[in-house]
Amino acid sequence: MKALILVGGFGTRLRPLTLSVPKPLVDFANKPMILHQIEALKAIGVTEVVLAINYQPEVMLNFLKEFEKKIGIKITCSQETEPLGTAGPIALARDKLIDGSGEPFFVLNSDVISEYPLKEMVNFHKGHGGEASIMVTKVDEPSKYGVVVMEETTGKVEKFVEKPQIFVGNKINAGIYLLNPSVLNRIELRPTSIEKEVFPKIAAENKLYAMVLPGFWMDIGQPKDYITGLRMYLDSLRKKSSAKLSTGSHFVGNVLVDESAVIGDGCLIGPDVAIGPGCIIESGVRLSRCTIMRGVRIKKHTCVSNSIIGWHSTVGKWARLENMTILGEDVHLGDEVYINGGVVLPHKEIKSSILKPEIVM
């Protein structure tokens, strides 16, 4: 089986992290976002992953070469010269996706994190005999999304309603599809939307089915959703393989710490924290609801909450970071600095406090 991951554009919503690497390579729970998907695809027998990309393909491919060998899966690129929307890239990658076997192929949005029940999806797809399957997830506020209206018993999709003002259902497209090769004949090579142009036509022919995603789902393409997604992911990890989470007197709730990280005495860490490789957390530090990326040093008695600290940054002593503060790569904060929702671009030195949310160029 093959799979296409829609990598797409510039990742502007996750800046300043995406100023250093393309968005799919930004770490999430101590590994690049896209690796969570590639590993899930490999686990159910996918042999080749095609990345649909229009930005920095060399960086992506060079980085993923080592994982190609480690995971044992072929990774190739299909490069857009202009943005092609969500369906155009599938048409562009046509020759890479068709192998003559007639088997369906997966399409995934690269921002989506979930438990990836891909094996169940394959069984569901074979069972209904339609042309395409989409994964849907239940949400509390359907009016913010495009809603999928479906038959509850069979999963057959009736129609799509964009941002409904009256209640028509609470299931939205989760960005994970399984498509028969015949779907490729429905997509033109031009900028086009799979949600608005391709799927409604398949649904009109009664050949589109939706499976409700079990477990959690999050689009982690922007900081507050990234932090929420980390909480959901660690919660799921607790249920599935809790041995990966840290235990001990200075951990509260779900905490994921790379084995090469060093943690000092008297720290209190958690809930919902990921600490990456080579990090040094000095004594008396308080961390909650945050991601500390590879090579970061946090000095004594500092408090970090609801924040993302980018690679190889340093946070001084007795500092306080909160309210969705994001430090890009290689940012250095002085001692006793307070950052309230500051977004700091890479390679900066900050010596004074940021009292209200702002971007530091």
Short mmCIF file of the C-alpha atoms (twelve columns), coordinates in Angstrom:
data_MODEL
# 
_entry.id   MODEL 
# 
loop_
_atom_site.group_PDB 
_atom_site.id 
_atom_site.type_symbol 
_atom_site.label_atom_id 
_atom_site.label_alt_id 
_atom_site.label_comp_id 
_atom_site.label_asym_id 
_atom_site.label_seq_id 
_atom_site.Cartn_x 
_atom_site.Cartn_y 
_atom_site.Cartn_z 
_atom_site.pdbx_PDB_model_num 
ATOM 1   C CA . MET A 1   0.000   0.000  0.000   1 
ATOM 2   C CA . LYS A 2   0.983   3.610  -0.581  1 
ATOM 3   C CA . ALA A 3   0.177   6.872  1.184   1 
ATOM 4   C CA . LEU A 4   0.298   10.571 0.329   1 
ATOM 5   C CA . ILE A 5   0.892   13.131 3.085   1 
ATOM 6   C CA . LEU A 6   -0.221  16.684 2.249   1 
ATOM 7   C CA . VAL A 7   2.673   18.727 3.581   1 
ATOM 8   C CA . GLY A 8   1.796   21.942 1.794   1 
ATOM 9   C CA . GLY A 9   2.893   25.414 2.651   1 
ATOM 10  C CA . PHE A 10  4.938   27.640 4.868   1 
ATOM 11  C CA . GLY A 11  3.533   26.864 8.329   1 
ATOM 12  C CA . THR A 12  2.986   30.549 9.112   1 
ATOM 13  C CA . ARG A 13  0.726   29.797 12.095  1 
ATOM 14  C CA . LEU A 14  3.561   27.936 13.858  1 
ATOM 15  C CA . ARG A 15  6.160   30.626 13.385  1 
ATOM 16  C CA . PRO A 16  8.786   31.223 14.756  1 
ATOM 17  C CA . LEU A 17  9.415   27.440 14.923  1 
ATOM 18  C CA . THR A 18  8.826   27.068 11.175  1 
ATOM 19  C CA . LEU A 19  11.464  29.693 10.418  1 
ATOM 20  C CA . SER A 20  14.026  27.003 11.330  1 
ATOM 21  C CA . VAL A 21  12.472  23.871 9.803   1 
ATOM 22  C CA . PRO A 22  9.450   23.052 7.602   1 
ATOM 23  C CA . LYS A 23  6.337   22.546 9.742   1 
ATOM 24  C CA . PRO A 24  6.187   18.718 9.494   1 
ATOM 25  C CA . LEU A 25  9.681   18.573 11.021  1 
ATOM 26  C CA . VAL A 26  8.737   20.627 14.090  1 
ATOM 27  C CA . ASP A 27  9.009   18.344 17.121  1 
ATOM 28  C CA . PHE A 28  5.827   17.124 18.755  1 
ATOM 29  C CA . ALA A 29  6.214   14.858 21.796  1 
ATOM 30  C CA . ASN A 30  9.939   14.566 21.062  1 
ATOM 31  C CA . LYS A 31  9.779   13.588 17.417  1 
ATOM 32  C CA . PRO A 32  8.955   15.427 14.185  1 
ATOM 33  C CA . MET A 33  5.184   15.723 13.641  1 
ATOM 34  C CA . ILE A 34  5.284   13.845 10.352  1 
ATOM 35  C CA . LEU A 35  7.096   10.878 11.904  1 
ATOM 36  C CA . HIS A 36  4.046   10.035 14.034  1 
ATOM 37  C CA . GLN A 37  2.124   9.535  10.781  1 
ATOM 38  C CA . ILE A 38  4.863   7.702  8.894   1 
ATOM 39  C CA . GLU A 39  5.328   5.221  11.766  1 
ATOM 40  C CA . ALA A 40  1.557   4.579  11.935  1 
ATOM 41  C CA . LEU A 41  1.445   3.968  8.170   1 
ATOM 42  C CA . LYS A 42  4.435   1.606  8.304   1 
ATOM 43  C CA . ALA A 43  2.800   -0.335 11.161  1 
ATOM 44  C CA . ILE A 44  -0.149  -1.355 8.959   1 
ATOM 45  C CA . GLY A 45  1.959   -2.351 5.957   1 
ATOM 46  C CA . VAL A 46  2.324   0.836  3.879   1 
ATOM 47  C CA . THR A 47  5.550   0.487  1.884   1 
ATOM 48  C CA . GLU A 48  5.877   3.926  0.295   1 
ATOM 49  C CA . VAL A 49  5.013   7.416  1.521   1 
ATOM 50  C CA . VAL A 50  4.820   10.307 -0.951  1 
ATOM 51  C CA . LEU A 51  5.146   13.828 0.472   1 
ATOM 52  C CA . ALA A 52  3.171   16.467 -1.428  1 
ATOM 53  C CA . ILE A 53  5.230   19.567 -0.858  1 
ATOM 54  C CA . ASN A 54  5.756   23.071 -2.190  1 
ATOM 55  C CA . TYR A 55  8.321   24.404 0.274   1 
ATOM 56  C CA . GLN A 56  11.912  23.343 1.050   1 
ATOM 57  C CA . PRO A 57  11.722  19.777 -0.329  1 
ATOM 58  C CA . GLU A 58  15.509  19.324 -0.010  1 
ATOM 59  C CA . VAL A 59  15.394  20.004 3.737   1 
ATOM 60  C CA . MET A 60  12.551  17.524 4.178   1 
ATOM 61  C CA . LEU A 61  14.118  14.769 2.136   1 
ATOM 62  C CA . ASN A 62  17.607  15.111 3.645   1 
ATOM 63  C CA . PHE A 63  16.110  14.930 7.097   1 
ATOM 64  C CA . LEU A 64  13.858  11.958 6.348   1 
ATOM 65  C CA . LYS A 65  16.578  9.895  4.635   1 
ATOM 66  C CA . GLU A 66  17.870  8.642  8.002   1 
ATOM 67  C CA . PHE A 67  14.340  7.689  9.082   1 
ATOM 68  C CA . GLU A 68  13.742  5.934  5.763   1 
ATOM 69  C CA . LYS A 69  16.454  3.438  6.722   1 
ATOM 70  C CA . LYS A 70  15.520  3.315  10.410  1 
ATOM 71  C CA . ILE A 71  11.810  2.671  9.833   1 
ATOM 72  C CA . GLY A 72  12.279  0.686  6.624   1 
ATOM 73  C CA . ILE A 73  9.882   2.589  4.366   1 
ATOM 74  C CA . LYS A 74  10.373  4.386  1.044   1 
ATOM 75  C CA . ILE A 75  9.856   8.176  1.235   1 
ATOM 76  C CA . THR A 76  9.613   10.264 -1.939  1 
ATOM 77  C CA . CYS A 77  8.535   13.810 -2.797  1 
ATOM 78  C CA . SER A 78  6.023   15.227 -5.224  1 
ATOM 79  C CA . GLN A 79  6.803   18.924 -5.596  1 
ATOM 80  C CA . GLU A 80  4.251   21.568 -6.506  1 
ATOM 81  C CA . THR A 81  5.473   24.613 -8.407  1 
ATOM 82  C CA . GLU A 82  2.302   26.472 -7.394  1 
ATOM 83  C CA . PRO A 83  -0.068  25.802 -4.474  1 
ATOM 84  C CA . LEU A 84  -2.608  23.214 -5.675  1 
ATOM 85  C CA . GLY A 85  -5.042  23.154 -2.768  1 
ATOM 86  C CA . THR A 86  -5.981  19.852 -1.123  1 
ATOM 87  C CA . ALA A 87  -6.871  17.813 -4.236  1 
ATOM 88  C CA . GLY A 88  -4.453  19.094 -6.894  1 
ATOM 89  C CA . PRO A 89  -1.434  17.513 -5.147  1 
ATOM 90  C CA . ILE A 90  -3.139  14.088 -5.369  1 
ATOM 91  C CA . ALA A 91  -3.468  14.489 -9.160  1 
ATOM 92  C CA . LEU A 92  0.161   15.646 -9.365  1 
ATOM 93  C CA . ALA A 93  1.367   12.531 -7.522  1 
ATOM 94  C CA . ARG A 94  -0.800  10.215 -9.652  1 
ATOM 95  C CA . ASP A 95  2.096   8.262  -11.206 1 
ATOM 96  C CA . LYS A 96  3.681   7.678  -7.799  1 
ATOM 97  C CA . LEU A 97  0.402   6.431  -6.279  1 
ATOM 98  C CA . ILE A 98  -0.723  4.016  -8.999  1 
ATOM 99  C CA . ASP A 99  1.106   0.704  -8.907  1 
ATOM 100 C CA . GLY A 100 -1.331  -1.444 -10.868 1 
ATOM 101 C CA . SER A 101 -2.415  -3.426 -7.798  1 
ATOM 102 C CA . GLY A 102 -5.810  -1.692 -7.623  1 
ATOM 103 C CA . GLU A 103 -5.307  -1.246 -3.869  1 
ATOM 104 C CA . PRO A 104 -6.605  1.912  -2.218  1 
ATOM 105 C CA . PHE A 105 -4.131  4.513  -0.955  1 
ATOM 106 C CA . PHE A 106 -4.138  6.770  2.109   1 
ATOM 107 C CA . VAL A 107 -4.141  10.576 2.041   1 
ATOM 108 C CA . LEU A 108 -3.346  12.430 5.282   1 
ATOM 109 C CA . ASN A 109 -3.088  16.078 6.303   1 
ATOM 110 C CA . SER A 110 0.307   16.557 7.938   1 
ATOM 111 C CA . ASP A 111 -1.010  18.713 10.843  1 
ATOM 112 C CA . VAL A 112 -3.324  16.061 12.238  1 
ATOM 113 C CA . ILE A 113 -2.436  14.093 15.356  1 
ATOM 114 C CA . SER A 114 -4.587  11.162 16.524  1 
ATOM 115 C CA . GLU A 115 -4.359  7.476  17.409  1 
ATOM 116 C CA . TYR A 116 -4.383  6.712  13.646  1 
ATOM 117 C CA . PRO A 117 -6.754  3.701  13.569  1 
ATOM 118 C CA . LEU A 118 -5.638  2.938  10.017  1 
ATOM 119 C CA . LYS A 119 -6.136  -0.842 10.166  1 
ATOM 120 C CA . GLU A 120 -9.752  -0.339 11.212  1 
ATOM 121 C CA . MET A 121 -10.129 2.121  8.362   1 
ATOM 122 C CA . VAL A 122 -8.904  -0.433 5.804   1 
ATOM 123 C CA . ASN A 123 -11.440 -2.972 7.129   1 
ATOM 124 C CA . PHE A 124 -14.199 -0.331 7.056   1 
ATOM 125 C CA . HIS A 125 -13.309 0.610  3.462   1 
ATOM 126 C CA . LYS A 126 -13.374 -3.002 2.270   1 
ATOM 127 C CA . GLY A 127 -16.646 -3.581 4.099   1 
ATOM 128 C CA . HIS A 128 -18.692 -0.807 2.480   1 
ATOM 129 C CA . GLY A 129 -17.456 -1.334 -1.088  1 
ATOM 130 C CA . GLY A 130 -17.612 2.382  -1.962  1 
ATOM 131 C CA . GLU A 131 -14.996 4.450  -3.743  1 
ATOM 132 C CA . ALA A 132 -13.663 6.537  -0.865  1 
ATOM 133 C CA . SER A 133 -13.580 6.576  2.944   1 
ATOM 134 C CA . ILE A 134 -12.996 9.601  5.132   1 
ATOM 135 C CA . MET A 135 -12.330 9.731  8.841   1 
ATOM 136 C CA . VAL A 136 -14.581 12.097 10.812  1 
ATOM 137 C CA . THR A 137 -14.321 13.307 14.393  1 
ATOM 138 C CA . LYS A 138 -16.954 14.687 16.778  1 
ATOM 139 C CA . VAL A 139 -16.575 18.307 17.894  1 
ATOM 140 C CA . ASP A 140 -18.358 20.509 20.440  1 
ATOM 141 C CA . GLU A 141 -18.693 23.549 18.170  1 
ATOM 142 C CA . PRO A 142 -19.512 22.331 14.646  1 
ATOM 143 C CA . SER A 143 -20.331 25.873 13.443  1 
ATOM 144 C CA . LYS A 144 -16.584 26.611 13.131  1 
ATOM 145 C CA . TYR A 145 -16.009 23.765 10.659  1 
ATOM 146 C CA . GLY A 146 -17.307 22.002 7.599   1 
ATOM 147 C CA . VAL A 147 -19.762 19.370 8.879   1 
ATOM 148 C CA . VAL A 148 -20.148 15.911 7.336   1 
ATOM 149 C CA . VAL A 149 -23.791 14.797 7.304   1 
ATOM 150 C CA . MET A 150 -23.935 10.992 7.247   1 
ATOM 151 C CA . GLU A 151 -26.154 7.970  7.877   1 
ATOM 152 C CA . GLU A 152 -25.317 6.832  11.396  1 
ATOM 153 C CA . THR A 153 -25.716 3.110  10.724  1 
ATOM 154 C CA . THR A 154 -23.852 2.665  7.421   1 
ATOM 155 C CA . GLY A 155 -21.579 5.710  7.496   1 
ATOM 156 C CA . LYS A 156 -22.733 6.738  4.014   1 
ATOM 157 C CA . VAL A 157 -22.064 10.454 3.492   1 
ATOM 158 C CA . GLU A 158 -25.099 12.454 2.390   1 
ATOM 159 C CA . LYS A 159 -23.652 15.953 2.104   1 
ATOM 160 C CA . PHE A 160 -21.188 18.523 3.419   1 
ATOM 161 C CA . VAL A 161 -22.310 21.753 5.103   1 
ATOM 162 C CA . GLU A 162 -19.708 24.513 5.497   1 
ATOM 163 C CA . LYS A 163 -19.822 26.307 8.908   1 
ATOM 164 C CA . PRO A 164 -23.548 25.606 9.557   1 
ATOM 165 C CA . GLN A 165 -25.486 28.241 11.497  1 
ATOM 166 C CA . ILE A 166 -28.174 25.728 12.486  1 
ATOM 167 C CA . PHE A 167 -27.306 22.285 13.847  1 
ATOM 168 C CA . VAL A 168 -26.989 19.624 11.121  1 
ATOM 169 C CA . GLY A 169 -24.530 17.317 12.896  1 
ATOM 170 C CA . ASN A 170 -21.335 17.377 14.951  1 
ATOM 171 C CA . LYS A 171 -18.916 15.362 12.821  1 
ATOM 172 C CA . ILE A 172 -16.159 17.063 10.861  1 
ATOM 173 C CA . ASN A 173 -13.578 15.903 8.351   1 
ATOM 174 C CA . ALA A 174 -10.533 14.648 10.291  1 
ATOM 175 C CA . GLY A 175 -8.100  14.900 7.355   1 
ATOM 176 C CA . ILE A 176 -7.466  11.149 6.905   1 
ATOM 177 C CA . TYR A 177 -8.753  9.475  3.711   1 
ATOM 178 C CA . LEU A 178 -8.588  6.078  2.012   1 
ATOM 179 C CA . LEU A 179 -9.238  6.323  -1.720  1 
ATOM 180 C CA . ASN A 180 -9.591  3.831  -4.539  1 
ATOM 181 C CA . PRO A 181 -7.312  4.547  -7.540  1 
ATOM 182 C CA . SER A 182 -10.448 5.451  -9.570  1 
ATOM 183 C CA . VAL A 183 -10.751 8.651  -7.500  1 
ATOM 184 C CA . LEU A 184 -7.675  9.925  -9.376  1 
ATOM 185 C CA . ASN A 185 -9.795  10.120 -12.535 1 
ATOM 186 C CA . ARG A 186 -12.063 12.631 -10.782 1 
ATOM 187 C CA . ILE A 187 -9.292  15.105 -9.916  1 
ATOM 188 C CA . GLU A 188 -7.936  17.626 -12.398 1 
ATOM 189 C CA . LEU A 189 -4.358  18.884 -12.173 1 
ATOM 190 C CA . ARG A 190 -5.150  22.423 -11.045 1 
ATOM 191 C CA . PRO A 191 -5.648  24.211 -7.714  1 
ATOM 192 C CA . THR A 192 -8.693  22.420 -6.343  1 
ATOM 193 C CA . SER A 193 -10.272 21.386 -3.028  1 
ATOM 194 C CA . ILE A 194 -10.959 17.743 -2.202  1 
ATOM 195 C CA . GLU A 195 -13.507 18.758 0.465   1 
ATOM 196 C CA . LYS A 196 -15.490 21.197 -1.695  1 
ATOM 197 C CA . GLU A 197 -15.132 19.791 -5.221  1 
ATOM 198 C CA . VAL A 198 -14.211 16.095 -5.194  1 
ATOM 199 C CA . PHE A 199 -15.939 14.541 -2.172  1 
ATOM 200 C CA . PRO A 200 -19.404 16.102 -2.776  1 
ATOM 201 C CA . LYS A 201 -19.481 14.515 -6.257  1 
ATOM 202 C CA . ILE A 202 -18.548 11.082 -4.878  1 
ATOM 203 C CA . ALA A 203 -21.169 11.509 -2.129  1 
ATOM 204 C CA . ALA A 204 -23.816 12.402 -4.744  1 
ATOM 205 C CA . GLU A 205 -23.165 8.976  -6.320  1 
ATOM 206 C CA . ASN A 206 -23.509 7.258  -2.902  1 
ATOM 207 C CA . LYS A 207 -19.880 6.082  -3.017  1 
ATOM 208 C CA . LEU A 208 -18.420 8.074  -0.094  1 
ATOM 209 C CA . TYR A 209 -18.421 6.671  3.443   1 
ATOM 210 C CA . ALA A 210 -17.300 8.142  6.765   1 
ATOM 211 C CA . MET A 211 -15.868 6.328  9.753   1 
ATOM 212 C CA . VAL A 212 -16.052 8.005  13.161  1 
ATOM 213 C CA . LEU A 213 -12.555 8.299  14.613  1 
ATOM 214 C CA . PRO A 214 -12.165 6.558  17.966  1 
ATOM 215 C CA . GLY A 215 -9.957  8.348  20.506  1 
ATOM 216 C CA . PHE A 216 -8.567  11.852 20.304  1 
ATOM 217 C CA . TRP A 217 -7.968  14.160 17.327  1 
ATOM 218 C CA . MET A 218 -6.270  17.537 16.980  1 
ATOM 219 C CA . ASP A 219 -5.035  19.782 14.204  1 
ATOM 220 C CA . ILE A 220 -1.789  20.996 15.800  1 
ATOM 221 C CA . GLY A 221 -0.983  23.648 13.178  1 
ATOM 222 C CA . GLN A 222 -1.116  26.544 15.646  1 
ATOM 223 C CA . PRO A 223 0.387   26.996 19.125  1 
ATOM 224 C CA . LYS A 224 -2.662  26.718 21.400  1 
ATOM 225 C CA . ASP A 225 -3.858  23.615 19.527  1 
ATOM 226 C CA . TYR A 226 -0.328  22.201 19.644  1 
ATOM 227 C CA . ILE A 227 -0.355  22.497 23.466  1 
ATOM 228 C CA . THR A 228 -3.878  20.967 23.652  1 
ATOM 229 C CA . GLY A 229 -2.780  18.210 21.244  1 
ATOM 230 C CA . LEU A 230 0.185   17.386 23.479  1 
ATOM 231 C CA . ARG A 231 -2.155  16.935 26.443  1 
ATOM 232 C CA . MET A 232 -4.380  14.587 24.420  1 
ATOM 233 C CA . TYR A 233 -1.413  12.659 23.015  1 
ATOM 234 C CA . LEU A 234 0.186   12.122 26.445  1 
ATOM 235 C CA . ASP A 235 -3.203  11.102 27.846  1 
ATOM 236 C CA . SER A 236 -3.510  8.508  25.088  1 
ATOM 237 C CA . LEU A 237 0.075   7.352  25.751  1 
ATOM 238 C CA . ARG A 238 -0.828  6.857  29.417  1 
ATOM 239 C CA . LYS A 239 -3.590  4.435  28.376  1 
ATOM 240 C CA . LYS A 240 -1.612  2.608  25.672  1 
ATOM 241 C CA . SER A 241 2.018   2.439  26.828  1 
ATOM 242 C CA . SER A 242 2.442   4.248  30.121  1 
ATOM 243 C CA . ALA A 243 5.993   2.887  30.559  1 
ATOM 244 C CA . LYS A 244 7.155   5.622  28.151  1 
ATOM 245 C CA . LEU A 245 6.048   8.318  30.615  1 
ATOM 246 C CA . SER A 246 8.242   9.508  33.475  1 
ATOM 247 C CA . THR A 247 7.470   8.588  37.070  1 
ATOM 248 C CA . GLY A 248 8.863   9.842  40.358  1 
ATOM 249 C CA . SER A 249 8.322   12.387 43.099  1 
ATOM 250 C CA . HIS A 250 9.056   15.430 40.919  1 
ATOM 251 C CA . PHE A 251 6.629   14.480 38.135  1 
ATOM 252 C CA . VAL A 252 2.924   15.404 38.205  1 
ATOM 253 C CA . GLY A 253 0.524   13.931 35.632  1 
ATOM 254 C CA . ASN A 254 1.759   12.945 32.170  1 
ATOM 255 C CA . VAL A 255 5.372   13.869 31.385  1 
ATOM 256 C CA . LEU A 256 7.547   12.612 28.528  1 
ATOM 257 C CA . VAL A 257 11.311  13.018 29.052  1 
ATOM 258 C CA . ASP A 258 14.005  11.946 26.606  1 
ATOM 259 C CA . GLU A 259 16.491  9.621  28.284  1 
ATOM 260 C CA . SER A 260 19.407  11.959 27.459  1 
ATOM 261 C CA . ALA A 261 17.832  14.944 29.278  1 
ATOM 262 C CA . VAL A 262 19.175  15.897 32.724  1 
ATOM 263 C CA . ILE A 263 16.821  17.078 35.472  1 
ATOM 264 C CA . GLY A 264 18.103  18.777 38.644  1 
ATOM 265 C CA . ASP A 265 16.985  18.438 42.259  1 
ATOM 266 C CA . GLY A 266 13.766  19.909 43.591  1 
ATOM 267 C CA . CYS A 267 12.055  20.350 40.230  1 
ATOM 268 C CA . LEU A 268 8.305   19.955 39.789  1 
ATOM 269 C CA . ILE A 269 7.423   18.906 36.256  1 
ATOM 270 C CA . GLY A 270 3.970   18.345 34.777  1 
ATOM 271 C CA . PRO A 271 1.283   17.914 33.872  1 
ATOM 272 C CA . ASP A 272 1.493   17.675 30.069  1 
ATOM 273 C CA . VAL A 273 5.182   18.353 29.470  1 
ATOM 274 C CA . ALA A 274 7.586   17.016 26.824  1 
ATOM 275 C CA . ILE A 275 11.348  17.448 27.374  1 
ATOM 276 C CA . GLY A 276 13.552  16.679 24.370  1 
ATOM 277 C CA . PRO A 277 17.030  15.153 23.900  1 
ATOM 278 C CA . GLY A 278 20.033  16.806 25.525  1 
ATOM 279 C CA . CYS A 279 17.987  19.265 27.606  1 
ATOM 280 C CA . ILE A 280 19.320  20.458 30.951  1 
ATOM 281 C CA . ILE A 281 16.724  21.438 33.539  1 
ATOM 282 C CA . GLU A 282 18.517  22.907 36.544  1 
ATOM 283 C CA . SER A 283 17.336  22.609 40.163  1 
ATOM 284 C CA . GLY A 284 14.075  24.077 41.444  1 
ATOM 285 C CA . VAL A 285 12.474  24.525 38.013  1 
ATOM 286 C CA . ARG A 286 8.656   24.360 37.579  1 
ATOM 287 C CA . LEU A 287 7.309   23.209 34.187  1 
ATOM 288 C CA . SER A 288 3.676   22.639 33.200  1 
ATOM 289 C CA . ARG A 289 1.793   22.304 29.887  1 
ATOM 290 C CA . CYS A 290 4.836   23.020 27.765  1 
ATOM 291 C CA . THR A 291 7.266   21.594 25.233  1 
ATOM 292 C CA . ILE A 292 10.999  21.941 25.771  1 
ATOM 293 C CA . MET A 293 12.786  21.073 22.524  1 
ATOM 294 C CA . ARG A 294 16.181  19.478 21.929  1 
ATOM 295 C CA . GLY A 295 19.262  21.064 23.522  1 
ATOM 296 C CA . VAL A 296 17.455  23.640 25.707  1 
ATOM 297 C CA . ARG A 297 18.882  24.755 29.064  1 
ATOM 298 C CA . ILE A 298 16.516  26.077 31.738  1 
ATOM 299 C CA . LYS A 299 18.350  27.598 34.672  1 
ATOM 300 C CA . LYS A 300 17.495  27.422 38.379  1 
ATOM 301 C CA . HIS A 301 14.106  28.325 39.859  1 
ATOM 302 C CA . THR A 302 12.479  29.247 36.558  1 
ATOM 303 C CA . CYS A 303 8.783   28.660 35.895  1 
ATOM 304 C CA . VAL A 304 7.455   27.805 32.409  1 
ATOM 305 C CA . SER A 305 3.766   27.136 31.641  1 
ATOM 306 C CA . ASN A 306 1.661   27.022 28.448  1 
ATOM 307 C CA . SER A 307 4.711   27.680 26.300  1 
ATOM 308 C CA . ILE A 308 6.952   26.183 23.615  1 
ATOM 309 C CA . ILE A 309 10.732  26.584 23.966  1 
ATOM 310 C CA . GLY A 310 12.553  26.098 20.631  1 
ATOM 311 C CA . TRP A 311 15.739  24.153 20.007  1 
ATOM 312 C CA . HIS A 312 19.011  25.112 21.761  1 
ATOM 313 C CA . SER A 313 17.507  28.057 23.640  1 
ATOM 314 C CA . THR A 314 18.509  29.134 27.151  1 
ATOM 315 C CA . VAL A 315 16.215  30.502 29.840  1 
ATOM 316 C CA . GLY A 316 17.915  32.373 32.735  1 
ATOM 317 C CA . LYS A 317 17.418  31.911 36.493  1 
ATOM 318 C CA . TRP A 318 14.213  32.963 38.271  1 
ATOM 319 C CA . ALA A 319 12.525  33.682 34.943  1 
ATOM 320 C CA . ARG A 320 8.811   33.202 34.263  1 
ATOM 321 C CA . LEU A 321 7.286   32.310 30.884  1 
ATOM 322 C CA . GLU A 322 3.546   31.844 30.404  1 
ATOM 323 C CA . ASN A 323 0.438   32.502 28.314  1 
ATOM 324 C CA . MET A 324 1.492   30.866 25.029  1 
ATOM 325 C CA . THR A 325 5.045   32.196 24.940  1 
ATOM 326 C CA . ILE A 326 7.011   30.744 22.022  1 
ATOM 327 C CA . LEU A 327 10.777  30.982 21.714  1 
ATOM 328 C CA . GLY A 328 12.247  30.227 18.290  1 
ATOM 329 C CA . GLU A 329 15.507  28.351 17.848  1 
ATOM 330 C CA . ASP A 330 18.589  29.607 19.754  1 
ATOM 331 C CA . VAL A 331 16.879  32.310 21.834  1 
ATOM 332 C CA . HIS A 332 18.584  33.384 25.059  1 
ATOM 333 C CA . LEU A 333 16.635  34.934 27.940  1 
ATOM 334 C CA . GLY A 334 18.365  36.731 30.808  1 
ATOM 335 C CA . ASP A 335 17.831  36.084 34.536  1 
ATOM 336 C CA . GLU A 336 14.602  37.233 36.213  1 
ATOM 337 C CA . VAL A 337 12.873  38.002 32.908  1 
ATOM 338 C CA . TYR A 338 9.067   37.730 32.707  1 
ATOM 339 C CA . ILE A 339 7.557   36.820 29.319  1 
ATOM 340 C CA . ASN A 340 3.764   37.024 28.978  1 
ATOM 341 C CA . GLY A 341 2.724   35.571 25.620  1 
ATOM 342 C CA . GLY A 342 5.836   36.779 23.817  1 
ATOM 343 C CA . VAL A 343 6.722   35.261 20.429  1 
ATOM 344 C CA . VAL A 344 10.474  35.559 19.935  1 
ATOM 345 C CA . LEU A 345 12.115  34.952 16.547  1 
ATOM 346 C CA . PRO A 346 15.258  32.767 16.289  1 
ATOM 347 C CA . HIS A 347 18.757  33.837 17.397  1 
ATOM 348 C CA . LYS A 348 17.644  36.619 19.742  1 
ATOM 349 C CA . GLU A 349 18.859  37.679 23.150  1 
ATOM 350 C CA . ILE A 350 16.204  39.053 25.513  1 
ATOM 351 C CA . LYS A 351 17.323  40.948 28.625  1 
ATOM 352 C CA . SER A 352 14.106  42.721 29.654  1 
ATOM 353 C CA . SER A 353 10.572  41.514 30.373  1 
ATOM 354 C CA . ILE A 354 7.756   41.306 27.821  1 
ATOM 355 C CA . LEU A 355 4.652   42.287 29.789  1 
ATOM 356 C CA . LYS A 356 1.982   41.781 27.142  1 
ATOM 357 C CA . PRO A 357 1.737   39.430 24.157  1 
ATOM 358 C CA . GLU A 358 3.874   40.708 21.273  1 
ATOM 359 C CA . ILE A 359 6.229   39.500 18.549  1 
ATOM 360 C CA . VAL A 360 9.922   40.226 19.055  1 
ATOM 361 C CA . MET A 361 11.687  40.516 15.711  1 
# 
